[in-house]
Short mmCIF file of C-alpha atoms in Angstrom, two decimals:
data_model
loop_
_atom_site.label_atom_id
_atom_site.label_comp_id
_atom_site.label_asym_id
_atom_site.label_seq_id
_atom_site.Cartn_x
_atom_site.Cartn_y
_atom_site.Cartn_z
CA UNK A 1 -41.84 -37.74 34.13
CA UNK A 2 -39.98 -35.04 32.17
CA UNK A 3 -36.86 -35.83 30.24
CA UNK A 4 -34.80 -33.84 27.74
CA UNK A 5 -34.07 -35.12 24.42
CA UNK A 6 -31.29 -33.51 22.22
CA UNK A 7 -33.45 -33.94 19.12
CA UNK A 8 -36.48 -33.66 20.58
CA UNK A 9 -36.48 -31.04 23.44
CA UNK A 10 -38.43 -32.00 26.58
CA UNK A 11 -40.45 -35.05 26.88
CA UNK A 12 -43.30 -35.68 28.94
CA UNK A 13 -44.28 -39.32 30.16
CA UNK A 14 -47.01 -40.42 32.51
CA UNK A 15 -46.95 -42.64 35.51
CA UNK A 16 -46.82 -45.82 33.33
CA UNK A 17 -43.85 -44.37 31.51
CA UNK A 18 -45.63 -43.88 28.30
CA UNK A 19 -45.17 -40.91 26.21
CA UNK A 20 -47.77 -38.35 26.77
CA UNK A 21 -48.91 -37.39 23.14
CA UNK A 22 -51.59 -34.64 23.98
CA UNK A 23 -51.12 -30.80 24.57
CA UNK A 24 -50.50 -29.88 27.93
CA UNK A 25 -51.95 -26.44 29.41
CA UNK A 26 -49.68 -23.87 30.53
CA UNK A 27 -50.89 -21.57 32.93
CA UNK A 28 -48.66 -18.46 33.64
CA UNK A 29 -49.38 -15.10 35.33
CA UNK A 30 -47.93 -11.65 33.95
CA UNK A 31 -45.73 -11.88 36.92
CA UNK A 32 -44.03 -14.84 35.82
CA UNK A 33 -43.05 -13.18 32.58
CA UNK A 34 -40.18 -10.67 31.40
CA UNK A 35 -39.96 -9.52 28.25
CA UNK A 36 -41.98 -12.24 26.96
CA UNK A 37 -40.03 -15.17 28.73
CA UNK A 38 -40.46 -17.15 31.75
CA UNK A 39 -38.75 -15.98 34.56
CA UNK A 40 -36.14 -18.27 36.06
CA UNK A 41 -36.99 -17.77 39.78
CA UNK A 42 -36.96 -21.45 41.32
CA UNK A 43 -40.72 -21.29 41.90
CA UNK A 44 -41.43 -23.12 38.36
CA UNK A 45 -43.21 -26.71 38.59
CA UNK A 46 -44.14 -29.07 36.01
CA UNK A 47 -46.85 -31.47 37.24
CA UNK A 48 -46.83 -29.94 40.60
CA UNK A 49 -43.24 -30.73 41.18
CA UNK A 50 -40.55 -28.13 41.21
CA UNK A 51 -37.84 -28.36 38.44
CA UNK A 52 -34.44 -29.66 39.47
CA UNK A 53 -31.48 -27.75 39.64
CA UNK A 54 -30.12 -29.45 36.70
CA UNK A 55 -33.36 -28.56 34.53
CA UNK A 56 -32.81 -24.68 35.91
CA UNK A 57 -29.43 -24.81 34.67
CA UNK A 58 -30.21 -26.48 31.49
CA UNK A 59 -32.84 -23.39 30.70
CA UNK A 60 -30.21 -20.79 31.77
CA UNK A 61 -27.72 -22.13 29.32
CA UNK A 62 -30.22 -22.40 26.68
CA UNK A 63 -31.62 -18.78 27.31
CA UNK A 64 -28.08 -17.67 26.99
CA UNK A 65 -27.71 -19.38 23.84
CA UNK A 66 -30.61 -17.80 22.62
CA UNK A 67 -32.86 -20.69 22.37
#
């Protein structure tokens, strides 16, 4: 599970609801990047699940704000 915290950013939890305290590997191909940033094209997944529309809107706002 993924949640967003104003101070901590995105937080990950396992199936039991415990926080994930280890590094989560990320594999992106060159096709998924533009100018060093991830393209928000709707095909992004976390743990096999696509990002929600709310996640995408949040990320777009963050990019617009320079974060």
